[in-house]
Short mmCIF file of C-alpha atoms in Angstrom, two decimals:
data_model
loop_
_atom_site.label_atom_id
_atom_site.label_comp_id
_atom_site.label_asym_id
_atom_site.label_seq_id
_atom_site.Cartn_x
_atom_site.Cartn_y
_atom_site.Cartn_z
CA MET A 572 -18.95 7.36 -58.49
CA GLU A 573 -15.54 8.89 -57.79
CA ARG A 574 -14.27 7.84 -61.21
CA ARG A 575 -17.27 9.41 -62.91
CA LYS A 576 -16.59 12.68 -61.05
CA LEU A 577 -12.95 12.64 -62.13
CA ARG A 578 -13.88 11.95 -65.75
CA HIS A 579 -16.46 14.75 -65.60
CA ARG A 580 -13.91 17.20 -64.20
CA GLY A 581 -11.38 16.23 -66.85
CA ALA A 582 -13.93 16.73 -69.62
CA CYS A 583 -14.87 20.12 -68.20
CA ARG A 584 -11.24 21.17 -68.08
CA GLN A 585 -10.79 20.15 -71.72
CA ARG A 586 -13.86 22.12 -72.75
CA LEU A 587 -12.71 25.16 -70.79
CA SER A 588 -9.20 24.97 -72.26
CA LEU A 589 -10.51 24.76 -75.79
CA GLY A 590 -13.16 27.36 -75.07
CA ASN A 591 -10.52 29.76 -73.75
CA LEU A 592 -8.37 29.15 -76.79
CA CYS A 593 -11.27 29.80 -79.14
CA ALA A 594 -12.14 32.98 -77.29
CA THR A 595 -8.51 34.08 -77.53
CA ALA A 596 -8.52 33.28 -81.24
CA VAL A 597 -11.60 35.41 -81.81
CA VAL A 598 -10.11 38.32 -79.85
CA CYS A 599 -6.79 38.04 -81.68
CA ALA A 600 -8.53 37.95 -85.04
CA ALA A 601 -10.56 41.04 -84.19
CA ALA A 602 -7.49 42.86 -82.91
CA ALA A 603 -5.50 41.97 -85.99
CA ALA A 604 -8.30 43.14 -88.26
CA ALA A 605 -8.48 46.40 -86.33
CA LEU A 606 -4.74 46.93 -86.66
CA ALA A 607 -4.88 46.31 -90.38
CA GLU A 608 -7.83 48.68 -90.75
CA LEU A 609 -6.01 51.34 -88.76
CA GLY A 610 -3.02 51.13 -91.03
CA HIS A 611 -5.04 51.61 -94.18
CA GLY A 612 -6.73 54.96 -93.51
CA LEU A 613 -9.72 55.92 -95.68
CA GLY A 614 -10.66 56.58 -99.27
CA SER A 615 -10.25 54.96 -102.65
CA VAL A 616 -6.71 53.94 -101.74
CA GLU A 617 -7.78 51.64 -98.92
CA LYS A 618 -8.60 47.96 -99.11
CA SER A 619 -11.89 46.60 -97.90
CA ARG A 620 -12.09 46.48 -94.14
CA HIS A 621 -13.25 42.90 -94.50
CA SER A 622 -10.05 41.80 -96.26
CA ALA A 623 -8.25 41.47 -92.93
CA ALA A 624 -10.93 39.40 -91.21
CA LEU A 625 -10.07 35.94 -89.96
CA ARG A 626 -12.74 33.28 -90.00
CA ILE A 627 -12.83 30.92 -87.01
CA PRO A 628 -14.09 27.44 -87.99
CA ALA A 629 -17.37 26.54 -86.32
CA CYS A 630 -15.90 23.27 -85.07
CA LEU A 631 -13.54 25.24 -82.83
CA LEU A 632 -16.50 26.75 -81.06
CA GLN A 633 -18.09 23.34 -80.46
CA PRO A 634 -15.61 21.29 -78.39
CA SER A 635 -17.92 18.30 -78.12
CA GLN A 636 -17.75 17.78 -81.89
CA LEU A 637 -13.97 18.04 -82.23
CA PRO A 638 -12.09 14.69 -82.00
CA ARG A 639 -8.86 14.40 -80.12
CA ARG A 640 -9.18 17.89 -78.68
CA ARG A 641 -6.13 17.67 -76.49
CA ALA A 642 -3.84 16.72 -79.37
CA LEU A 643 -5.09 19.59 -81.54
CA LEU A 644 -4.68 22.37 -78.97
CA PRO A 645 -0.95 23.01 -79.57
CA ALA A 646 -1.41 22.90 -83.34
CA ILE A 647 -4.26 25.41 -83.22
CA ALA A 648 -2.31 27.76 -80.98
CA VAL A 649 0.81 27.64 -83.15
CA GLY A 650 -1.21 28.00 -86.33
CA LEU A 651 -3.02 31.13 -85.18
CA LEU A 652 0.10 33.12 -84.36
CA PRO A 653 1.44 33.59 -87.91
CA LEU A 654 -2.05 34.39 -89.16
CA VAL A 655 -2.55 37.13 -86.61
CA PHE A 656 0.96 38.47 -87.14
CA GLU A 657 0.52 38.49 -90.91
CA VAL A 658 -2.74 40.44 -90.73
CA ALA A 659 -1.29 42.94 -88.27
CA GLN A 660 1.65 43.49 -90.63
CA LEU A 661 -0.41 44.26 -93.75
CA PRO A 662 1.22 47.25 -95.46
CA ALA A 663 -0.54 50.61 -95.52
CA ALA A 664 -2.39 51.68 -98.63
CA ALA A 665 -0.53 53.14 -101.58
CA THR A 666 -0.59 56.77 -102.66
CA PHE A 667 -3.44 58.30 -104.66
CA GLY A 668 -3.79 57.63 -108.37
CA ASN A 669 -2.46 61.07 -109.35
CA ALA A 670 0.72 60.76 -107.25
CA LEU A 671 4.13 61.55 -108.69
CA PRO A 672 5.95 58.43 -109.94
CA GLU A 673 8.58 58.54 -107.20
CA ALA A 674 5.88 58.66 -104.51
CA ALA A 675 3.79 55.94 -106.14
CA ALA A 676 6.82 53.64 -106.07
CA VAL A 677 7.27 53.92 -102.30
CA VAL A 678 6.46 50.62 -100.58
CA ASP A 679 6.59 51.58 -96.90
CA THR A 680 3.56 53.89 -96.75
CA ASN A 681 1.46 55.17 -93.86
CA ASN A 682 -1.92 56.87 -94.37
CA GLY A 683 -2.22 57.97 -90.75
CA ILE A 684 -5.17 58.06 -88.37
CA ARG A 685 -8.25 59.88 -89.63
CA PRO A 686 -9.85 62.26 -87.10
CA GLY A 687 -13.38 61.28 -86.16
CA ASP A 688 -14.91 64.75 -85.90
CA LEU A 689 -14.27 66.45 -89.22
CA GLY A 690 -16.96 68.55 -90.88
CA LEU A 691 -19.08 71.39 -89.53
CA ASP A 692 -20.28 71.50 -85.95
CA VAL A 693 -20.59 73.89 -83.01
CA ARG A 694 -17.11 73.67 -81.52
CA LYS A 695 -16.03 73.88 -77.91
CA LEU A 696 -13.36 76.54 -77.35
CA ASN A 697 -12.37 76.07 -73.72
CA ARG A 698 -13.04 74.05 -70.59
CA LYS A 699 -15.54 76.58 -69.29
CA GLY A 700 -18.01 75.69 -72.02
CA LYS A 701 -17.43 78.56 -74.45
CA THR A 702 -18.34 77.56 -78.00
CA THR A 703 -18.14 79.02 -81.48
CA GLY A 704 -21.90 79.63 -81.44
CA PHE A 705 -22.15 78.50 -85.06
CA ASP A 706 -21.11 75.53 -87.17
CA ALA A 707 -17.34 75.63 -87.53
CA LEU A 708 -14.48 73.38 -88.54
CA LYS A 709 -12.33 71.44 -86.10
CA SER A 710 -9.60 73.35 -84.27
CA CYS A 711 -6.00 72.24 -83.77
CA PRO A 712 -6.08 70.97 -80.17
CA ASP A 713 -2.66 69.33 -80.38
CA ALA A 714 -1.06 72.66 -81.23
CA ALA A 715 2.27 71.70 -79.66
CA VAL A 716 3.02 69.95 -82.97
CA PRO A 717 3.31 72.24 -86.04
CA ASN A 718 1.15 70.19 -88.41
CA CYS A 719 -2.24 71.96 -88.41
CA LEU A 720 -3.81 75.32 -89.27
CA SER A 721 -7.47 76.25 -88.76
CA THR A 722 -9.84 79.22 -88.62
CA THR A 723 -11.24 77.81 -85.37
CA MET A 724 -9.48 79.00 -82.24
CA ASP A 725 -6.97 76.74 -80.51
CA PHE A 726 -8.54 74.72 -77.72
CA PHE A 727 -5.59 75.48 -75.42
CA ARG A 728 -3.69 78.50 -76.71
CA GLN A 729 -1.34 79.13 -73.77
CA ASN A 730 2.26 78.04 -74.40
CA GLN A 731 1.35 76.52 -77.74
CA ILE A 732 1.90 77.18 -81.41
CA ASN A 733 -0.46 79.69 -82.96
CA SER A 734 -2.43 77.65 -85.49
CA LEU A 735 -5.27 80.16 -85.94
CA LEU A 736 -6.00 81.36 -89.48
CA VAL A 737 -7.79 84.50 -90.62
CA PRO A 738 -10.97 83.47 -92.49
CA TRP A 739 -11.02 84.15 -96.21
CA LYS A 740 -13.74 86.21 -97.92
CA ILE A 741 -15.41 85.56 -101.25
CA PRO A 742 -15.84 88.48 -103.70
CA ALA A 743 -18.53 91.01 -102.83
CA GLY A 744 -21.86 90.02 -104.36
CA ALA A 745 -20.79 86.46 -105.10
CA LYS A 746 -23.00 83.59 -104.04
CA PRO A 747 -21.41 81.11 -101.62
CA GLU A 748 -22.21 78.16 -103.87
CA GLU A 749 -20.65 79.80 -106.94
CA ALA A 750 -17.56 80.88 -105.01
CA LEU A 751 -16.96 77.43 -103.62
CA ALA A 752 -17.34 75.98 -107.11
CA GLU A 753 -14.30 78.07 -108.10
CA LEU A 754 -12.32 76.60 -105.24
CA ARG A 755 -13.47 73.11 -106.15
CA LYS A 756 -12.11 73.59 -109.67
CA LEU A 757 -8.77 74.71 -108.24
CA ILE A 758 -8.57 71.60 -106.08
CA GLN A 759 -9.37 69.33 -109.02
CA ASP A 760 -6.58 70.98 -111.04
CA TYR A 761 -4.06 70.94 -108.19
CA PRO A 762 -0.57 69.77 -109.29
CA PRO A 763 0.86 67.17 -106.87
CA GLY A 764 4.40 68.06 -105.86
CA GLN A 765 3.96 71.83 -106.17
CA ASP A 766 6.49 73.66 -104.00
CA GLY A 767 7.81 70.30 -102.84
CA VAL A 768 4.64 69.04 -101.11
CA ASP A 769 1.80 66.56 -101.75
CA ALA A 770 3.84 64.23 -103.95
CA GLY A 771 1.47 61.42 -103.00
CA GLY A 772 -1.42 63.07 -104.83
CA PHE A 773 -4.89 63.98 -103.65
CA ARG A 774 -8.58 63.29 -104.00
CA LEU A 775 -11.79 65.22 -103.36
CA VAL A 776 -13.71 63.22 -100.76
CA GLU A 777 -16.85 65.27 -100.16
CA ALA A 778 -18.33 68.17 -102.11
CA LYS A 779 -21.45 69.95 -100.88
CA PRO A 780 -22.74 73.35 -102.08
CA THR A 781 -20.93 75.17 -99.26
CA TYR A 782 -18.48 72.56 -97.93
CA LEU A 783 -15.48 70.75 -99.42
CA TYR A 784 -13.33 68.01 -97.92
CA ALA A 785 -10.19 66.78 -99.68
CA GLN A 786 -7.28 64.52 -98.79
CA PHE A 787 -3.69 65.21 -99.80
CA ALA A 788 -0.81 62.76 -99.36
CA ASN A 789 2.92 63.24 -98.93
CA SER A 790 5.65 61.02 -100.35
CA ILE A 791 4.91 58.15 -97.92
CA ALA A 792 1.13 58.55 -98.37
CA LEU A 793 0.62 60.21 -94.97
CA ILE A 794 -2.66 62.05 -95.47
CA SER A 795 -3.55 65.64 -94.65
CA ASP A 796 -7.26 66.38 -94.20
CA VAL A 797 -8.23 69.71 -95.79
CA GLU A 798 -11.62 71.39 -95.43
CA PHE A 799 -13.30 74.56 -96.69
CA ALA A 800 -16.73 75.93 -95.79
CA VAL A 801 -18.45 79.12 -96.97
CA ARG A 802 -20.93 80.82 -94.64
CA GLN A 803 -23.86 82.87 -95.94
CA ASP A 804 -22.09 86.14 -95.07
CA GLY A 805 -19.25 85.23 -97.46
CA THR A 806 -16.78 84.20 -94.76
CA VAL A 807 -14.69 81.17 -95.70
CA LEU A 808 -13.64 78.74 -92.98
CA LEU A 809 -10.63 76.55 -93.68
CA ARG A 810 -8.52 73.88 -92.05
CA SER A 811 -5.49 71.87 -93.15
CA ALA A 812 -3.96 69.25 -90.85
CA ALA A 813 -1.55 66.35 -91.29
CA ARG A 814 -2.56 63.17 -89.50
CA SER A 815 -0.72 61.32 -86.79
CA MET A 816 0.90 58.24 -88.27
CA SER A 817 -0.76 54.87 -87.86
CA ALA A 818 0.66 52.81 -85.02
CA ASP A 819 3.71 50.69 -85.80
CA PRO A 820 3.83 46.97 -84.86
CA PHE A 821 4.80 47.97 -81.33
CA GLY A 822 1.82 50.30 -80.91
CA VAL A 823 3.82 53.54 -81.12
CA VAL A 824 1.96 56.47 -82.73
CA ARG A 825 4.19 59.21 -84.11
CA THR A 826 3.06 62.76 -84.86
CA PRO A 827 5.46 64.51 -87.25
CA PRO A 828 5.46 68.18 -88.25
CA ASP A 829 4.02 68.78 -91.71
CA GLY A 830 7.14 70.32 -93.26
CA LEU A 831 5.16 73.52 -94.02
CA ALA A 832 2.85 71.47 -96.25
CA SER A 833 -0.32 73.08 -94.87
CA ALA A 834 1.02 76.60 -95.47
CA LYS A 835 2.30 75.83 -98.97
CA ARG A 836 -0.94 74.08 -99.93
CA LEU A 837 -3.25 76.82 -98.67
CA ASN A 838 -1.02 79.56 -100.11
CA TYR A 839 -1.29 77.89 -103.53
CA PHE A 840 -5.06 78.19 -103.45
CA ALA A 841 -5.02 81.66 -101.86
CA SER A 842 -2.77 83.18 -104.52
CA ARG A 843 -5.07 82.03 -107.31
CA LEU A 844 -8.27 83.02 -105.54
CA ARG A 845 -6.96 86.55 -104.97
CA GLN A 846 -6.71 86.90 -108.73
CA VAL A 847 -10.51 86.49 -108.99
CA GLY A 848 -11.42 88.87 -106.17
CA TRP A 849 -11.14 86.75 -103.03
CA THR A 850 -9.59 88.03 -99.81
CA ALA A 851 -7.21 85.22 -98.91
CA PRO A 852 -4.02 86.24 -97.09
CA ASP A 853 -0.88 84.14 -97.33
CA ILE A 854 0.48 82.19 -94.38
CA THR A 855 3.98 83.54 -93.75
CA ARG A 856 6.79 83.51 -91.24
CA GLU A 857 5.44 86.84 -90.00
CA THR A 858 1.86 85.63 -89.47
CA HIS A 859 2.83 82.26 -87.92
CA PRO A 860 6.43 82.50 -86.65
CA GLU A 861 6.18 79.47 -84.34
CA TYR A 862 4.77 77.23 -87.06
CA PHE A 863 7.58 78.19 -89.45
CA LYS A 864 10.32 78.05 -86.81
CA ASP A 865 9.37 74.61 -85.53
CA ASN A 866 9.01 73.01 -88.95
CA VAL A 867 12.75 72.48 -89.24
CA ASP A 868 12.75 68.68 -89.45
CA THR A 869 10.52 67.41 -92.25
CA SER A 870 11.47 63.73 -92.06
CA PRO A 871 8.24 61.63 -92.03
CA GLY A 872 9.16 59.70 -88.88
CA PHE A 873 10.11 62.72 -86.82
CA THR A 874 8.18 63.14 -83.58
CA PHE A 875 8.10 66.75 -82.51
CA GLN A 876 8.48 67.59 -78.84
CA ARG A 877 8.68 71.10 -77.49
CA LYS A 878 11.11 71.78 -74.67
CA PRO A 879 9.69 72.94 -71.32
CA GLY A 880 9.14 76.67 -71.27
CA GLN A 881 8.98 77.05 -75.05
#
């Protein structure tokens, strides 16, 4: 009787050990796939999210059917580590197809982390519950980093960079759909690398009658999300924001300034739209002194931190 109990306990311990290992393998595989997905960003430049998946053999999940379990445990554990590490280290996606040659040749790329709440929605403006009262674009809540400009008010304006833009206006008498079609044509004809920005190219992601969403990439493929929306009264909402970089192998997420890319990009469109009757003021050192002043280091890996009291 006592021997049977001991054998039973030993068998249970073996099953638990293998079961724990299998559970760990599944978790590691899922985590590795998530890391790879995070590093790829979105769009036509990304690989399938399923390319990073690891398949766990069914026999690992059925200990009773696996011979010599104890002998295989170390081999399984050692074998999983390089697989997980390899998946986690998958390089980020390349630049867009219309990138400049020097940007397309860059190997160490980083698409960044796509915000989850782009598009039009009623936006919260402060902690007291004040909202825009109408569908608006996302604000720049992390306004301590000079990498975003938007026509929606800053969530926390005090002691932060002014990222608020004046809405544009379409020509008097123009229909919103027709006006936005003009802007869409400008985006499609945009020259990557103009004024030293967007060398990684661009693509138009979403085009609705009164809403446009495009992605622009810098020389390391870090993406900026750019949106335009025309309201029925002819007011044009706009937002341009560089992403935070995807986490490195140690889990560190860096948020660099945009090197004035948002201003240069929007000014390119504004100058051409003014020629056809739009009201679209430039973004200048006078209109956004903090944004211009703090964009002094344009290196992709730079993490901006404001000093206390600034």
